[in-house]
PDB file of C-alpha atoms in Angstrom:
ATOM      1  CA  UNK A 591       0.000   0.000   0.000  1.00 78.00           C
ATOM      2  CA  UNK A 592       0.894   3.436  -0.583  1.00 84.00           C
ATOM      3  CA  UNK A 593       2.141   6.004   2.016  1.00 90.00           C
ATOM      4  CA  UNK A 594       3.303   9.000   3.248  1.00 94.00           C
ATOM      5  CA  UNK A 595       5.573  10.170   6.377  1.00 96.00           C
ATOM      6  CA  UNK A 596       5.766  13.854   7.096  1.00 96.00           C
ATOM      7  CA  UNK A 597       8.509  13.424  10.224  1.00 95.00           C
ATOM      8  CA  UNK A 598       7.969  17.103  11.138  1.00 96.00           C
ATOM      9  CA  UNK A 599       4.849  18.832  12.728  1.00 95.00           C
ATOM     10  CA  UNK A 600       6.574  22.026  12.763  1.00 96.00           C
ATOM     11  CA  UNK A 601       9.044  24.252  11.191  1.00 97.00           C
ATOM     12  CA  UNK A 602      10.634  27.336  11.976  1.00 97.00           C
ATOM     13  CA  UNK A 603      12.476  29.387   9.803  1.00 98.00           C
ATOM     14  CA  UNK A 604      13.644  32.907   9.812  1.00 98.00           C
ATOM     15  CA  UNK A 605      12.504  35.282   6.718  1.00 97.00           C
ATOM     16  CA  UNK A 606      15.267  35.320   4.714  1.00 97.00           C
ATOM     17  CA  UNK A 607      16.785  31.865   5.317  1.00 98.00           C
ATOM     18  CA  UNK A 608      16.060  28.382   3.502  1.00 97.00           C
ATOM     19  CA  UNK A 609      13.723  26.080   4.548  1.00 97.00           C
ATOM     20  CA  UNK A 610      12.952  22.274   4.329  1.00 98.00           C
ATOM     21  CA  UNK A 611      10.005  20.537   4.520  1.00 98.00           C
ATOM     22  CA  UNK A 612      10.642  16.874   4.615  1.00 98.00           C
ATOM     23  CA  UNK A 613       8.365  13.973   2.512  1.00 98.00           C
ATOM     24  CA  UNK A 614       9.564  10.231   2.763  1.00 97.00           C
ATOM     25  CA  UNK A 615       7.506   7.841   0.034  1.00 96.00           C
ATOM     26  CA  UNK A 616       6.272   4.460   0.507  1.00 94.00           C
ATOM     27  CA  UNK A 617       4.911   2.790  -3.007  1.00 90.00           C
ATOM     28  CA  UNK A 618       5.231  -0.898  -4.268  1.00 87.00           C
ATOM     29  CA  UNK A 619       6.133   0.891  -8.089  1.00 84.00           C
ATOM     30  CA  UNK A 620       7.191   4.143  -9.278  1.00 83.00           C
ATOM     31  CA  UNK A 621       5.705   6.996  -7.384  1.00 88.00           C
ATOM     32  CA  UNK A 622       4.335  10.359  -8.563  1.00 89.00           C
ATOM     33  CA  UNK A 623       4.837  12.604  -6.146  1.00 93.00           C
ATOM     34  CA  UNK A 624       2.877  15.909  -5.200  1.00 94.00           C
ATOM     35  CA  UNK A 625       3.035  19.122  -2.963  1.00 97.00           C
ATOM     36  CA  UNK A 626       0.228  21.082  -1.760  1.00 97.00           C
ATOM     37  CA  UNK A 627       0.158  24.307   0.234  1.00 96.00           C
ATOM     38  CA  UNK A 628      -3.184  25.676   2.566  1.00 94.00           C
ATOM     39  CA  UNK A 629      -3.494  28.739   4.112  1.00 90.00           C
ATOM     40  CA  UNK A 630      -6.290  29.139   7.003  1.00 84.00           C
ATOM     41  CA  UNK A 631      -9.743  28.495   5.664  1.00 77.00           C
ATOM     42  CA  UNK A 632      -9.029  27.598   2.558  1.00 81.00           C
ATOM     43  CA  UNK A 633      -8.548  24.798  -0.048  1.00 85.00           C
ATOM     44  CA  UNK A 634      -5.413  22.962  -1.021  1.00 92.00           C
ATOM     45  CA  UNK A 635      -3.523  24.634  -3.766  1.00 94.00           C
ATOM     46  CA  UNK A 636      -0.962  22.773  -5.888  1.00 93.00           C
ATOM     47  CA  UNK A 637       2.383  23.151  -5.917  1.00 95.00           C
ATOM     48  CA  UNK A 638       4.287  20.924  -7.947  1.00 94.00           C
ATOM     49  CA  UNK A 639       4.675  17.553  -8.914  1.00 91.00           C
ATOM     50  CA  UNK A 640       7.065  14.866  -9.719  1.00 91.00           C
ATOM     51  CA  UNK A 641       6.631  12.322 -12.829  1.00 85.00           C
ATOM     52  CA  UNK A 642       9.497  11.580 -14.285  1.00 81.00           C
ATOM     53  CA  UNK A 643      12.970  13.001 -15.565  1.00 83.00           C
ATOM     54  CA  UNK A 644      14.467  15.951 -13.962  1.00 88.00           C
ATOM     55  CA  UNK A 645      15.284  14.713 -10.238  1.00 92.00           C
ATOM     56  CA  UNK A 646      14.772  18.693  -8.874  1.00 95.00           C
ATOM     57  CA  UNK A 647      11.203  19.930  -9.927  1.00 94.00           C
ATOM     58  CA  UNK A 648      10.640  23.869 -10.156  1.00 95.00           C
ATOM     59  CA  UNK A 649       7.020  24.820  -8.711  1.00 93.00           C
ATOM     60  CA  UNK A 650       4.897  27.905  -7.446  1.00 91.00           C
ATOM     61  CA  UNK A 651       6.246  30.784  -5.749  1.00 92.00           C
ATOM     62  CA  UNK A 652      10.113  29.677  -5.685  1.00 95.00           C
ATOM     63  CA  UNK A 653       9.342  26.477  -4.092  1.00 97.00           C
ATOM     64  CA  UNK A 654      11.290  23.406  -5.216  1.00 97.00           C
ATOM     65  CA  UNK A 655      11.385  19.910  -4.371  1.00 97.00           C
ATOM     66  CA  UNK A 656      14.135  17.154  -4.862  1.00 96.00           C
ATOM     67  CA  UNK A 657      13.321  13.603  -5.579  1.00 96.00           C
ATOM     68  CA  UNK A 658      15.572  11.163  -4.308  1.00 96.00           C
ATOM     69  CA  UNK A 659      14.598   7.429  -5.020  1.00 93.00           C
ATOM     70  CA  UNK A 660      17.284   5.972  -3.262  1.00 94.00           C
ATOM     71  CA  UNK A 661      16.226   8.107   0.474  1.00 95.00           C
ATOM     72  CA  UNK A 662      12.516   7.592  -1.027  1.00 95.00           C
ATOM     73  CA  UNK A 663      12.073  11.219  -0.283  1.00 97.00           C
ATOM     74  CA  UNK A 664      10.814  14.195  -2.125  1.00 98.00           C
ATOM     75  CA  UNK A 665      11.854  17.848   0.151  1.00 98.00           C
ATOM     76  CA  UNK A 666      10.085  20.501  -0.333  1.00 98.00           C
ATOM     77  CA  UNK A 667      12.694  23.639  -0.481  1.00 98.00           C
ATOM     78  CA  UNK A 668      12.504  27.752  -1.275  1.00 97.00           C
ATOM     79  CA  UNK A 669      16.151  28.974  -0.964  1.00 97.00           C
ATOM     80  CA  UNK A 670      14.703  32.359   0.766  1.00 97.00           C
ATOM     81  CA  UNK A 671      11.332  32.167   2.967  1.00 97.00           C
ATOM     82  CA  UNK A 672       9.204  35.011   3.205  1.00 97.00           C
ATOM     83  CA  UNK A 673       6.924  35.684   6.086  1.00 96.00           C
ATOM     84  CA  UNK A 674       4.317  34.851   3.583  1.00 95.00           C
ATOM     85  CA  UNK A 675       4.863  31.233   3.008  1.00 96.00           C
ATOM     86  CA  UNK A 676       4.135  30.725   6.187  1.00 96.00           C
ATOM     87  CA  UNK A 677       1.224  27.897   6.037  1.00 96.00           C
ATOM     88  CA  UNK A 678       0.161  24.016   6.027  1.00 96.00           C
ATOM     89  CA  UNK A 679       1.634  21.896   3.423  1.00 97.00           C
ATOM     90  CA  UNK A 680       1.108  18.830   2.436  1.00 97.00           C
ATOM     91  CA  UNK A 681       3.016  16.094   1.027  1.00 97.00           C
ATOM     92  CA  UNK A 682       1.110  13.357  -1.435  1.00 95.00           C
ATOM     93  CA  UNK A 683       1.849   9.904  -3.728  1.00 92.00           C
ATOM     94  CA  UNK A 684      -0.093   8.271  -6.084  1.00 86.00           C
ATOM     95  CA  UNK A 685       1.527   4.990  -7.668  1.00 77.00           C
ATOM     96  CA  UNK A 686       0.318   3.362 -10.669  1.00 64.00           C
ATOM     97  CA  UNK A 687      -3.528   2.859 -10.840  1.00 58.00           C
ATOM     98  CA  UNK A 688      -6.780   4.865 -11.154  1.00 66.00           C
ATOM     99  CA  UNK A 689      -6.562   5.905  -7.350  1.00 76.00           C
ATOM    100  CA  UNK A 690      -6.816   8.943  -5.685  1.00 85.00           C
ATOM    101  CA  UNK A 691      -3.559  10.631  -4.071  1.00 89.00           C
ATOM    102  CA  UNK A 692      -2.317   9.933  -0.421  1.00 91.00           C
ATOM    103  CA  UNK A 693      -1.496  12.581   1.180  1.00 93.00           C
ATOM    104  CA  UNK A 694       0.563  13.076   4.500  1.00 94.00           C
ATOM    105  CA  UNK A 695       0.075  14.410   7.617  1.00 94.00           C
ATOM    106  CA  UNK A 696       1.027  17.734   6.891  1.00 95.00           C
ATOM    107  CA  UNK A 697       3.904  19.713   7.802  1.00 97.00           C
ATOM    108  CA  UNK A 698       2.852  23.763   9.795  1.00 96.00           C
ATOM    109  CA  UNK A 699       5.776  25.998   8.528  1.00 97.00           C
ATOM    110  CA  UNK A 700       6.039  29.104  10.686  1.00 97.00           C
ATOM    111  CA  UNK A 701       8.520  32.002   8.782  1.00 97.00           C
ATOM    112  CA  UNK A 702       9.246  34.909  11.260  1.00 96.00           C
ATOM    113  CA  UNK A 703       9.971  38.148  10.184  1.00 93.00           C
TER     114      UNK A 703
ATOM    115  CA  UNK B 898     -13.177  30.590 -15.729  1.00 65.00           C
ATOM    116  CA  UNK B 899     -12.616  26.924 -14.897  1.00 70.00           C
ATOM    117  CA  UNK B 900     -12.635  26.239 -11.204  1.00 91.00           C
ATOM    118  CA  UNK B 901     -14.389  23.836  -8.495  1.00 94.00           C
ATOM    119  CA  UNK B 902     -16.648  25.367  -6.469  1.00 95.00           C
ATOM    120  CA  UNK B 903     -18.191  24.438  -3.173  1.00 96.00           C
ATOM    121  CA  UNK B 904     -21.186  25.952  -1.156  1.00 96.00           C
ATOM    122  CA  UNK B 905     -22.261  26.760   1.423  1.00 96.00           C
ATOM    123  CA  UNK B 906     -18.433  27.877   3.003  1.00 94.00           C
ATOM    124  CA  UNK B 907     -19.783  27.989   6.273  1.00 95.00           C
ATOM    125  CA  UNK B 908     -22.708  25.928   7.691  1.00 96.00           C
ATOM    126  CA  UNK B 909     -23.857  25.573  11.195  1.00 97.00           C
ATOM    127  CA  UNK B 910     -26.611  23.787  12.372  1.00 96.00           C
ATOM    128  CA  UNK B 911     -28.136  21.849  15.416  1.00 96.00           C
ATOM    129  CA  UNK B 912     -28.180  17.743  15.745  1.00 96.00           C
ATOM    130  CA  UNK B 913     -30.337  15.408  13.798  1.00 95.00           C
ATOM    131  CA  UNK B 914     -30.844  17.813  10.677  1.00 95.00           C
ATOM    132  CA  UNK B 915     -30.516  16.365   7.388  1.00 96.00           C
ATOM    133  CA  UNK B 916     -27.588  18.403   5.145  1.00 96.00           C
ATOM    134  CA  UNK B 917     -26.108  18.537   1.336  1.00 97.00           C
ATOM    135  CA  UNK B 918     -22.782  20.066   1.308  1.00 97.00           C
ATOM    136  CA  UNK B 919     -22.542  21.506  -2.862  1.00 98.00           C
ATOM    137  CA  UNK B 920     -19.413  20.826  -5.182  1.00 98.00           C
ATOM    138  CA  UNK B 921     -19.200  21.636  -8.471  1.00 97.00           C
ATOM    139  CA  UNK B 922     -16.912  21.944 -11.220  1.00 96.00           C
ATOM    140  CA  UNK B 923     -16.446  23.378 -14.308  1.00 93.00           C
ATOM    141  CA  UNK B 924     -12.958  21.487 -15.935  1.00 88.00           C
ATOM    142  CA  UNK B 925     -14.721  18.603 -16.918  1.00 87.00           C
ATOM    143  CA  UNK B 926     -13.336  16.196 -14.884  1.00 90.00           C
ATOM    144  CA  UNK B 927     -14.313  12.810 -14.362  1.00 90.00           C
ATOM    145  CA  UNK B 928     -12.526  12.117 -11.375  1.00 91.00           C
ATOM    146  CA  UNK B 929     -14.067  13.944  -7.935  1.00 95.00           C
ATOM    147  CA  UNK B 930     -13.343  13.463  -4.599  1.00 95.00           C
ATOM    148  CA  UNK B 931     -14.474  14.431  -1.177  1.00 96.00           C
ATOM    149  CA  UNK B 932     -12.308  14.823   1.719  1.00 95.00           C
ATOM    150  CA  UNK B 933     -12.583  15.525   5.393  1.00 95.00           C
ATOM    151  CA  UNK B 934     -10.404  17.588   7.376  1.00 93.00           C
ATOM    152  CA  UNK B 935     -10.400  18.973  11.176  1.00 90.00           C
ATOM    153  CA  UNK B 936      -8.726  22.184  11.570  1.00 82.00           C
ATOM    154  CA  UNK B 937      -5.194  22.288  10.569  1.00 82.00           C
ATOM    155  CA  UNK B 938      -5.056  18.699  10.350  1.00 88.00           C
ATOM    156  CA  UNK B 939      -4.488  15.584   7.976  1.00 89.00           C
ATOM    157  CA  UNK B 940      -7.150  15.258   4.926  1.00 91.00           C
ATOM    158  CA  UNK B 941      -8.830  12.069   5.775  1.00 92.00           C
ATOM    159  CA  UNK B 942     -10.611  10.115   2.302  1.00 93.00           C
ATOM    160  CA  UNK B 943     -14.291   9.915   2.579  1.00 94.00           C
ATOM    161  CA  UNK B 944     -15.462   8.858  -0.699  1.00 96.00           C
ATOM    162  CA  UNK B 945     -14.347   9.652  -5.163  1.00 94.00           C
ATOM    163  CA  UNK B 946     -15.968   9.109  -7.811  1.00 94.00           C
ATOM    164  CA  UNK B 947     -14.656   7.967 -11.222  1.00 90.00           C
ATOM    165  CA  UNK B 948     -17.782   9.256 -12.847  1.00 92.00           C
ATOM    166  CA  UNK B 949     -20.896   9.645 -13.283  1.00 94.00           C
ATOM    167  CA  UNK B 950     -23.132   6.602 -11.182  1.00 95.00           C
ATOM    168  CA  UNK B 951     -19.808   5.768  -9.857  1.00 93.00           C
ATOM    169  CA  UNK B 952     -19.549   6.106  -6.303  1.00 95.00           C
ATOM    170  CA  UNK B 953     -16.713   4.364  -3.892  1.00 93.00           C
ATOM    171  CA  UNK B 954     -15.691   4.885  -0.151  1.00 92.00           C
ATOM    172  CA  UNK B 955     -12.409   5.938   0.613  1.00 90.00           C
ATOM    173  CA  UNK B 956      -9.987   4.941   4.080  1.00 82.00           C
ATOM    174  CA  UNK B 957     -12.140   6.743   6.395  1.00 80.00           C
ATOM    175  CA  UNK B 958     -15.633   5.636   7.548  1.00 74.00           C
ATOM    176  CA  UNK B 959     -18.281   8.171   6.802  1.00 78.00           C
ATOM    177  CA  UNK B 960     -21.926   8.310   7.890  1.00 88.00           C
ATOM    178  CA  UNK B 961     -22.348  10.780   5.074  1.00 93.00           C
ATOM    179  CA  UNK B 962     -23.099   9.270   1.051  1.00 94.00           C
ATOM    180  CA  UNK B 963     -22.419  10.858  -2.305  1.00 96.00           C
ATOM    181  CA  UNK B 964     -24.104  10.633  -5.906  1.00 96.00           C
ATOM    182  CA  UNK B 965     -23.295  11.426  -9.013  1.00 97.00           C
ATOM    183  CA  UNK B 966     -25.606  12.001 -11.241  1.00 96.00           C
ATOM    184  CA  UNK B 967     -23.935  14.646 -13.908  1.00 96.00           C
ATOM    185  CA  UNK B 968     -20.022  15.015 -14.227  1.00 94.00           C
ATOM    186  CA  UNK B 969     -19.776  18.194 -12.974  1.00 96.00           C
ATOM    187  CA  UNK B 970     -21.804  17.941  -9.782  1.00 97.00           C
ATOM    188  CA  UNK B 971     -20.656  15.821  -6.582  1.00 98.00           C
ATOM    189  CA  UNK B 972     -22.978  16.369  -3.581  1.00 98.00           C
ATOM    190  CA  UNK B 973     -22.502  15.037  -0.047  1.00 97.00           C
ATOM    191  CA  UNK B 974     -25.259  14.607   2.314  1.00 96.00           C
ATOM    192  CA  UNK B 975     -25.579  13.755   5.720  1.00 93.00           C
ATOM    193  CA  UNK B 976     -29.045  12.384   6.623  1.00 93.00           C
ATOM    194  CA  UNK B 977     -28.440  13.201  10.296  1.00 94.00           C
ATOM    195  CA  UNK B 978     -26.251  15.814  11.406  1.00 94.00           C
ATOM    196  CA  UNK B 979     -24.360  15.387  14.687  1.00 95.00           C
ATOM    197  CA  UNK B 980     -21.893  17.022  16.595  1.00 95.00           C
ATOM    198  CA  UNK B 981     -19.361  14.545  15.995  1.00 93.00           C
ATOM    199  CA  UNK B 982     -19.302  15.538  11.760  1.00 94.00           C
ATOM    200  CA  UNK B 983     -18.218  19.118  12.541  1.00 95.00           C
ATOM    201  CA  UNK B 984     -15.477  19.246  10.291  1.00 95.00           C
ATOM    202  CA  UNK B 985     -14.459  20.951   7.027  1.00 94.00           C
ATOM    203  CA  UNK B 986     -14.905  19.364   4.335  1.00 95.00           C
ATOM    204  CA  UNK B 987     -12.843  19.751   0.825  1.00 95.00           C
ATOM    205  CA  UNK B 988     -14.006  18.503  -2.596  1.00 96.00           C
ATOM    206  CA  UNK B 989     -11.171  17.510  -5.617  1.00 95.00           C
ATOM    207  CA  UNK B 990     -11.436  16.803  -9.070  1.00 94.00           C
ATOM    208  CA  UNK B 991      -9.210  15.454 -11.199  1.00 90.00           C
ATOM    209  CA  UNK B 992      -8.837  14.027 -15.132  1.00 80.00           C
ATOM    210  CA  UNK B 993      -7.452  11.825 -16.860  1.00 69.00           C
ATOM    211  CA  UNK B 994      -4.847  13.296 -19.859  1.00 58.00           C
ATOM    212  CA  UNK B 995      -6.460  11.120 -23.335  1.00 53.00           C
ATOM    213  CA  UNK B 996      -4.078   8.391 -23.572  1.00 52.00           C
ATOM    214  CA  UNK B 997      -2.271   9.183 -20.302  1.00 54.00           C
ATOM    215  CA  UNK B 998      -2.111   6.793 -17.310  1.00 53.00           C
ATOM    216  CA  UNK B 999      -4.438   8.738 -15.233  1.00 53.00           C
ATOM    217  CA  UNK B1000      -1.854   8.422 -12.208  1.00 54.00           C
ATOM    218  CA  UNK B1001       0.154  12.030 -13.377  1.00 56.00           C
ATOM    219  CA  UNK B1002      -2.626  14.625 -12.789  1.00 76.00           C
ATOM    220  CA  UNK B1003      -2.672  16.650  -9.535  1.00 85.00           C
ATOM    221  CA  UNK B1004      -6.145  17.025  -7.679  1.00 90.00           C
ATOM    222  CA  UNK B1005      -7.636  20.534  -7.628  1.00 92.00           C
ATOM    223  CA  UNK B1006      -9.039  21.671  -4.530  1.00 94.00           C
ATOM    224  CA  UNK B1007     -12.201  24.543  -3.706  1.00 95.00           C
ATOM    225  CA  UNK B1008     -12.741  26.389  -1.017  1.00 93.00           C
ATOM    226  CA  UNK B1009     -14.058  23.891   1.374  1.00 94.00           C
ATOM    227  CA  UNK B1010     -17.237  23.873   3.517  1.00 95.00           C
ATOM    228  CA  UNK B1011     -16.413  24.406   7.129  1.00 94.00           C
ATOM    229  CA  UNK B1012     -19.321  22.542   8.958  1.00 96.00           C
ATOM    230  CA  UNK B1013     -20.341  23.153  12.762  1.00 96.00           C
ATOM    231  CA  UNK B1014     -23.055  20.791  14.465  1.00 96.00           C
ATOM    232  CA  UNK B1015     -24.462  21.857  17.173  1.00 95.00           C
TER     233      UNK B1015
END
């Protein structure tokens, strides 16, 4: 079966600095791999995804995330946080098969100013 | 515009009523989802649909049900509200590329419907 770990409740990061959100995969065949951001009261909005090819996948407001099949992980990174990205995101997998995504637990990034 | 819609965004209401949380979209998707979500939380699978007259549950036991009827409309109801479904609740679609393996498309997400039983 198909999962997702999100090790981290919380992150803290200072405006300015990079940040990390941390995904680890579970999947019996090739994953494809999704980020998703929420702000309060509202809806998931995508990020980016990973299908195939390029290992580092470019995304939404500077936000980038490495696949590595080896660590079965997928980061979530921005090389500069802004007090604005503070939020909820969410890590997700789908493997092969008409099924609808997994998502993880979610990860609460804090940026202070 | 193409989007996915949900109404009411906020509904609060007392035990034992009967309630139909809306969700529609306009992409043309065949794939829809709903989801349910306490504040801040994990998303929690409630039931999808492929298409239309396909309905299936998802991981996490629901005393709500779903139809659908046309491909662009989802509804959940709950025949008896209690205090124990106050919740939100967010509706996806999703589609399948023509010729695709369905697995590549990300789910698009509305508002949600942020539900309080009293």
């Amino acid at each position: 079966a198909q999962s997702v770990a999100q090790p981290e409740d919380q992150v803290n990061v200072a405006e300015g600095n990079p940040l990390t959100v941390k995904c680890t995969y579970s999947v019996s065949g090739n994953p494809y791999l999704f980020w998703y951001v929420q702000y309060p009261n509202r809806g998931l909005q995508f990020l980016l995804k990973y299908i195939t090819g390029d290992n580092l996948v470019k995304g939404s407001y500077g936000f980038e995330a490495e696949f590595n099949k080896s660590q079965t992980s997928f980061h979530l990174k921005k090389p500069s946080a802004l007090v604005s990205d503070s939020a909820l995101y969410f890590c997700a997998v789908r493997e092969s098969g008409n099924t609808p995504l997994v998502f993880g637990k979610g990860t609460r990034l804090s940026v202070i100013a | 515009e193409a989007d996915i819609y949900q109404t009411p965004r906020y509904l609060v209401i007392g035990t034992g009523k009967k309630i139909t949380l809306e969700c529609s979209q306009t992409m043309g998707h065949d794939k829809m989802y709903w989801y349910q979500q306490d504040p801040g939380m994990e998303l929690h699978l409630i039931h999808y649909s492929y298409g239309v007259n396909s309905t299936e549950k998802g991981d996490l036991s629901s005393e709500s049900t779903v139809s659908r009827i046309r491909t662009e409309h989802f509804p959940l109801t709950l025949e008896s509200a209690r205090p124990s479904h106050t919740s939100q609740y967010l509706c996806a679609s999703s589609e399948v590329l023509a010729g695709g393996p369905g697995t590549r498309n990300e789910q698009f997400f509305g508002p949600g419907t942020r539900l309080t039983v009293l």
